[in-house]
Short mmCIF file of C-alpha atoms and ligand atoms in Angstrom, two decimals:
data_model
loop_
_atom_site.label_atom_id
_atom_site.label_comp_id
_atom_site.label_asym_id
_atom_site.label_seq_id
_atom_site.Cartn_x
_atom_site.Cartn_y
_atom_site.Cartn_z
CA MET D 1475 -0.11 0.00 -0.08
CA GLN D 1476 1.31 3.68 -0.77
CA LYS D 1477 2.45 5.40 2.32
CA LEU D 1478 0.30 8.63 3.00
CA LEU D 1479 2.41 11.48 4.57
CA ALA D 1480 -0.26 14.02 6.14
CA ALA D 1481 0.56 17.57 7.36
CA ASN D 1482 -1.65 18.94 10.02
CA TRP D 1483 -1.17 22.77 10.22
CA LYS D 1484 -3.79 23.35 12.90
CA MET D 1485 -4.22 27.02 13.53
CA TYR D 1486 -0.83 28.43 11.94
CA LYS D 1487 -0.03 30.04 8.62
CA THR D 1488 -1.56 32.76 6.57
CA ARG D 1489 -2.52 32.42 3.02
CA GLU D 1490 1.02 33.83 1.97
CA GLN D 1491 2.87 31.43 4.11
CA ALA D 1492 0.58 28.59 3.18
CA GLU D 1493 1.48 29.26 -0.55
CA SER D 1494 5.11 29.55 -0.01
CA TRP D 1495 5.07 26.25 1.86
CA ALA D 1496 3.28 24.80 -0.90
CA ARG D 1497 5.31 26.08 -3.67
CA SER D 1498 8.50 24.80 -1.81
CA MET D 1499 6.79 21.14 -1.87
CA ILE D 1500 6.08 21.51 -5.69
CA GLN D 1501 9.62 22.43 -6.23
CA ALA D 1502 10.88 19.65 -4.31
CA LEU D 1503 8.67 16.66 -5.56
CA PRO D 1504 9.05 14.99 -9.18
CA PRO D 1505 6.38 16.49 -11.34
CA GLN D 1506 5.50 12.95 -12.35
CA GLY D 1507 4.74 12.13 -8.61
CA LEU D 1508 6.48 10.29 -6.07
CA SER D 1509 6.74 6.52 -6.08
CA GLY D 1510 4.74 4.75 -3.17
CA ARG D 1511 3.98 7.98 -1.33
CA SER D 1512 1.52 10.56 -1.30
CA VAL D 1513 1.32 13.89 0.60
CA LEU D 1514 -1.83 15.41 2.13
CA VAL D 1515 -2.04 18.78 3.69
CA PHE D 1516 -4.63 20.11 6.16
CA PRO D 1517 -4.28 23.93 6.07
CA PRO D 1518 -6.40 26.18 7.98
CA ALA D 1519 -9.74 26.84 6.23
CA THR D 1520 -8.77 30.15 5.10
CA ALA D 1521 -5.68 28.80 3.31
CA ILE D 1522 -7.14 25.60 1.60
CA ALA D 1523 -7.93 27.31 -1.73
CA ALA D 1524 -4.30 28.84 -2.03
CA VAL D 1525 -2.55 25.39 -1.23
CA ALA D 1526 -4.97 23.67 -3.64
CA GLN D 1527 -4.36 26.00 -6.33
CA VAL D 1528 -0.58 25.46 -6.18
CA PHE D 1529 -1.04 21.78 -5.87
CA SER D 1530 -3.36 21.52 -8.80
CA GLY D 1531 -2.71 18.73 -11.17
CA HIS D 1532 0.17 17.13 -9.18
CA PRO D 1533 -0.44 13.38 -8.91
CA SER D 1534 0.99 12.98 -5.35
CA LEU D 1535 -0.20 16.06 -3.69
CA SER D 1536 -3.99 16.52 -2.06
CA VAL D 1537 -5.58 18.98 0.29
CA GLY D 1538 -8.07 18.46 3.28
CA GLY D 1539 -10.00 20.38 5.75
CA GLN D 1540 -9.51 20.17 9.17
CA ASN D 1541 -12.97 20.67 10.52
CA PHE D 1542 -16.51 21.25 9.15
CA TYR D 1543 -20.24 21.10 10.36
CA PRO D 1544 -22.19 18.12 9.47
CA GLY D 1545 -25.06 20.06 7.70
CA THR D 1546 -25.48 21.05 4.09
CA GLU D 1547 -26.21 24.79 4.83
CA GLY D 1548 -28.13 26.94 7.27
CA ALA D 1549 -27.85 29.23 10.27
CA PHE D 1550 -24.78 27.90 11.75
CA THR D 1551 -22.67 30.99 12.41
CA GLY D 1552 -19.03 30.35 12.23
CA GLU D 1553 -19.29 26.75 10.78
CA ILE D 1554 -18.05 25.66 7.40
CA SER D 1555 -19.57 23.05 5.34
CA VAL D 1556 -18.24 20.07 3.29
CA GLU D 1557 -19.49 21.60 0.05
CA MET D 1558 -17.57 24.84 0.84
CA LEU D 1559 -14.48 22.78 1.70
CA ARG D 1560 -14.89 21.09 -1.63
CA ASP D 1561 -15.45 24.28 -3.21
CA ALA D 1562 -12.11 25.32 -2.02
CA GLY D 1563 -10.32 22.26 -3.22
CA ALA D 1564 -10.40 19.86 -0.43
CA GLN D 1565 -10.75 16.15 -1.22
CA TRP D 1566 -10.20 15.14 2.52
CA VAL D 1567 -11.39 16.20 5.99
CA LEU D 1568 -10.25 15.22 9.65
CA ALA D 1569 -12.57 14.06 12.06
CA GLY D 1570 -12.20 13.27 15.71
CA HIS D 1571 -8.79 15.04 16.06
CA SER D 1572 -8.00 14.88 19.84
CA GLU D 1573 -7.94 18.75 19.93
CA ARG D 1574 -11.31 18.68 18.82
CA ARG D 1575 -12.48 16.21 21.14
CA HIS D 1576 -10.71 17.38 24.10
CA ILE D 1577 -10.54 21.30 23.64
CA MET D 1578 -13.87 21.62 21.75
CA GLY D 1579 -15.60 18.88 23.60
CA GLU D 1580 -16.65 16.83 20.63
CA ALA D 1581 -17.98 13.52 21.71
CA ASP D 1582 -17.90 10.07 19.91
CA ALA D 1583 -21.48 10.46 18.66
CA LEU D 1584 -20.82 13.89 16.96
CA VAL D 1585 -17.36 12.41 15.50
CA ALA D 1586 -19.58 9.59 14.05
CA GLN D 1587 -21.99 11.82 12.48
CA LYS D 1588 -19.43 13.96 10.94
CA VAL D 1589 -17.76 10.94 9.48
CA LEU D 1590 -20.79 9.72 8.05
CA PHE D 1591 -21.72 12.90 6.71
CA ALA D 1592 -18.64 13.76 5.09
CA LEU D 1593 -18.49 10.20 3.37
CA GLU D 1594 -22.07 10.79 2.19
CA HIS D 1595 -21.18 13.94 0.86
CA GLY D 1596 -18.20 13.05 -1.06
CA LEU D 1597 -15.12 13.72 0.89
CA ARG D 1598 -12.60 11.35 2.11
CA VAL D 1599 -12.26 11.03 5.95
CA MET D 1600 -9.20 10.64 8.17
CA LEU D 1601 -10.68 9.46 11.72
CA CYS D 1602 -8.32 10.21 14.40
CA ILE D 1603 -8.44 7.96 17.56
CA GLY D 1604 -6.15 7.55 20.53
CA GLU D 1605 -6.01 7.38 24.14
CA THR D 1606 -5.18 9.63 27.10
CA LEU D 1607 -2.06 8.85 29.31
CA GLU D 1608 -4.61 8.16 32.10
CA GLU D 1609 -6.49 5.77 29.99
CA ARG D 1610 -3.16 4.04 28.79
CA GLU D 1611 -1.91 3.84 32.44
CA ALA D 1612 -5.25 2.37 33.47
CA GLY D 1613 -4.67 -0.50 30.88
CA LYS D 1614 -7.56 0.68 28.69
CA LEU D 1615 -5.94 1.16 25.13
CA THR D 1616 -8.06 -1.46 23.49
CA GLU D 1617 -11.16 -0.34 25.08
CA VAL D 1618 -10.82 3.24 24.16
CA LEU D 1619 -9.82 2.46 20.47
CA GLU D 1620 -12.76 0.01 20.22
CA ARG D 1621 -15.29 2.64 21.75
CA GLN D 1622 -13.96 5.40 19.28
CA LEU D 1623 -14.06 3.18 16.05
CA GLY D 1624 -17.14 1.42 17.38
CA ALA D 1625 -19.08 4.64 17.68
CA VAL D 1626 -18.43 5.28 13.87
CA PHE D 1627 -18.98 1.61 12.62
CA SER D 1628 -22.23 1.34 14.74
CA ALA D 1629 -23.76 4.39 13.62
CA ALA D 1630 -22.99 3.55 10.04
CA GLY D 1631 -24.48 0.25 9.73
CA LYS D 1632 -23.23 -0.34 6.31
CA LEU D 1633 -19.92 0.86 6.30
CA ASP D 1634 -17.93 -2.05 4.92
CA ALA D 1635 -14.81 -2.64 2.93
CA ALA D 1636 -16.27 -1.79 -0.46
CA SER D 1637 -17.97 1.30 0.49
CA LEU D 1638 -14.77 2.68 2.34
CA ALA D 1639 -12.08 1.67 -0.34
CA GLY D 1640 -9.98 4.85 -1.03
CA ARG D 1641 -12.09 7.08 1.07
CA PHE D 1642 -11.36 6.39 4.47
CA ALA D 1643 -8.29 6.32 6.66
CA VAL D 1644 -7.62 6.13 10.50
CA ALA D 1645 -5.09 8.15 12.35
CA TYR D 1646 -3.79 6.61 15.55
CA GLU D 1647 -2.57 9.41 17.64
CA PRO D 1648 -2.14 8.69 21.43
CA VAL D 1649 -3.20 11.99 23.14
CA TRP D 1650 -0.05 12.07 25.45
CA ALA D 1651 2.19 12.23 22.50
CA ILE D 1652 0.51 15.05 20.54
CA GLY D 1653 2.54 18.16 20.54
CA THR D 1654 4.22 16.99 23.70
CA GLY D 1655 7.80 15.86 22.19
CA LYS D 1656 6.96 12.39 23.83
CA VAL D 1657 6.85 10.03 20.97
CA ALA D 1658 5.41 6.58 21.40
CA GLY D 1659 8.24 4.10 20.94
CA THR D 1660 8.03 1.69 18.00
CA ALA D 1661 6.92 -1.10 20.32
CA GLU D 1662 3.97 0.88 21.40
CA VAL D 1663 3.12 2.09 18.08
CA ALA D 1664 3.38 -1.45 16.57
CA GLU D 1665 1.12 -2.82 19.56
CA ALA D 1666 -1.52 -0.18 19.01
CA HIS D 1667 -1.59 -0.34 15.18
CA ALA D 1668 -2.04 -4.14 15.48
CA VAL D 1669 -5.25 -3.56 17.86
CA VAL D 1670 -6.63 -0.87 15.39
CA ARG D 1671 -5.91 -3.41 12.48
CA ARG D 1672 -8.08 -6.29 14.19
CA LEU D 1673 -10.80 -3.92 15.16
CA LEU D 1674 -11.13 -2.55 11.58
CA GLU D 1675 -11.39 -6.27 10.44
CA SER D 1676 -14.05 -6.87 12.88
CA PHE D 1677 -15.96 -3.74 12.39
CA ALA D 1678 -15.55 -3.40 8.69
CA GLY D 1679 -14.18 -6.87 7.52
CA GLU D 1680 -11.51 -4.96 5.84
CA SER D 1681 -7.69 -5.16 6.40
CA ARG D 1682 -6.49 -2.53 3.92
CA ILE D 1683 -7.93 0.62 5.51
CA PRO D 1684 -4.84 2.64 5.68
CA VAL D 1685 -3.79 3.36 9.50
CA LEU D 1686 -1.50 6.43 10.09
CA TYR D 1687 0.37 7.08 13.26
CA GLY D 1688 0.60 10.67 14.63
CA GLY D 1689 2.16 12.34 17.60
CA SER D 1690 5.46 14.20 17.91
CA VAL D 1691 6.57 12.73 14.60
CA LYS D 1692 9.99 14.44 13.50
CA PRO D 1693 12.50 13.63 10.92
CA ALA D 1694 14.68 11.86 13.47
CA ASN D 1695 11.87 9.30 14.30
CA ALA D 1696 9.70 9.19 11.04
CA GLY D 1697 11.80 6.52 9.31
CA ALA D 1698 11.62 3.92 12.18
CA ILE D 1699 7.79 4.52 12.54
CA VAL D 1700 6.78 4.60 9.05
CA HIS D 1701 8.45 1.29 7.94
CA LEU D 1702 6.51 -0.61 10.81
CA ASP D 1703 4.06 -3.30 10.14
CA ASN D 1704 0.43 -1.97 10.05
CA VAL D 1705 1.68 1.72 9.53
CA ASP D 1706 0.38 3.27 6.42
CA GLY D 1707 1.61 6.70 6.91
CA LEU D 1708 2.01 9.52 9.39
CA LEU D 1709 -0.02 12.54 10.44
CA VAL D 1710 2.25 15.20 11.60
CA GLY D 1711 1.60 18.54 13.30
CA GLY D 1712 4.50 20.71 14.61
CA ALA D 1713 7.34 19.26 12.25
CA SER D 1714 5.08 19.75 9.29
CA LEU D 1715 5.19 23.52 9.50
CA ASP D 1716 8.66 23.84 8.13
CA PRO D 1717 8.73 22.42 4.52
CA GLN D 1718 12.27 21.28 4.74
CA SER D 1719 11.44 19.27 7.72
CA PHE D 1720 8.23 17.84 6.42
CA LEU D 1721 10.15 16.97 3.15
CA GLN D 1722 12.60 14.98 5.27
CA ILE D 1723 9.61 13.10 6.80
CA VAL D 1724 8.17 12.40 3.47
CA SER D 1725 11.43 10.80 2.26
CA ALA D 1726 12.24 8.96 5.52
P1 PGA Q 670 2.32 16.75 16.62
O1 PGA Q 670 0.66 16.88 16.17
O2 PGA Q 670 2.91 16.18 15.44
O3 PGA Q 670 2.68 18.29 16.78
O4 PGA Q 670 2.38 15.93 17.81
C1 PGA Q 670 0.11 15.56 15.63
C2 PGA Q 670 -1.14 15.87 15.30
O5 PGA Q 670 -1.81 16.57 16.16
O6 PGA Q 670 -1.91 15.47 14.35
#
């Protein structure tokens, strides 16, 4: 399976900064595309169109939205719709990122609703899941991942391998490793990814849904993680902001 290298910029970068980052990427990557790898960037909503325009037509580069509201249109002040994201050039969207779960208070049921809404309305979805330090220390890794994935698959009823092919990815991001500099060791990543893989097989009957790792990925540790069994790519926050650092991760 192709490795997917995703950059989550969170609330960073103006349009100009985003465009300049996107140009660095275009200059560094072969115009015919990368072999065995693809790059996906989640800019802030205001910069999606600028990045999509620079990336346009490049076979290895795509753009996604970090967030949206699960409704077609209406009186939802401050929110952005799937159609608006698509109109700006997004092909993907994130759902269930730990910052949205823990800072914005998004519960499993809302995350599930968002995943289904985006899939039904033609966007690809990267669902983020992961345990807090407290949950890990209490031995609840499998329980938490099962609950977070189960919320999506039980709400869907009919999400199976065929309907998800090429349209759905999971990012395992232990909350204690996000933005903390504390990276999970390769044994911890391998163990958690095996759990996610097993759960996906039982929920969707599918073994080839890409499962990415995220949480303090840096150029120095990207290679060791991305080549592990059951790791199909990386979701990178802080270390994706500088194009040179992200390019090192892309080629790790
Ligand atoms: P980080 O963020 O790489 O800065 O830890 C990862 C993420 O939040 O997706």
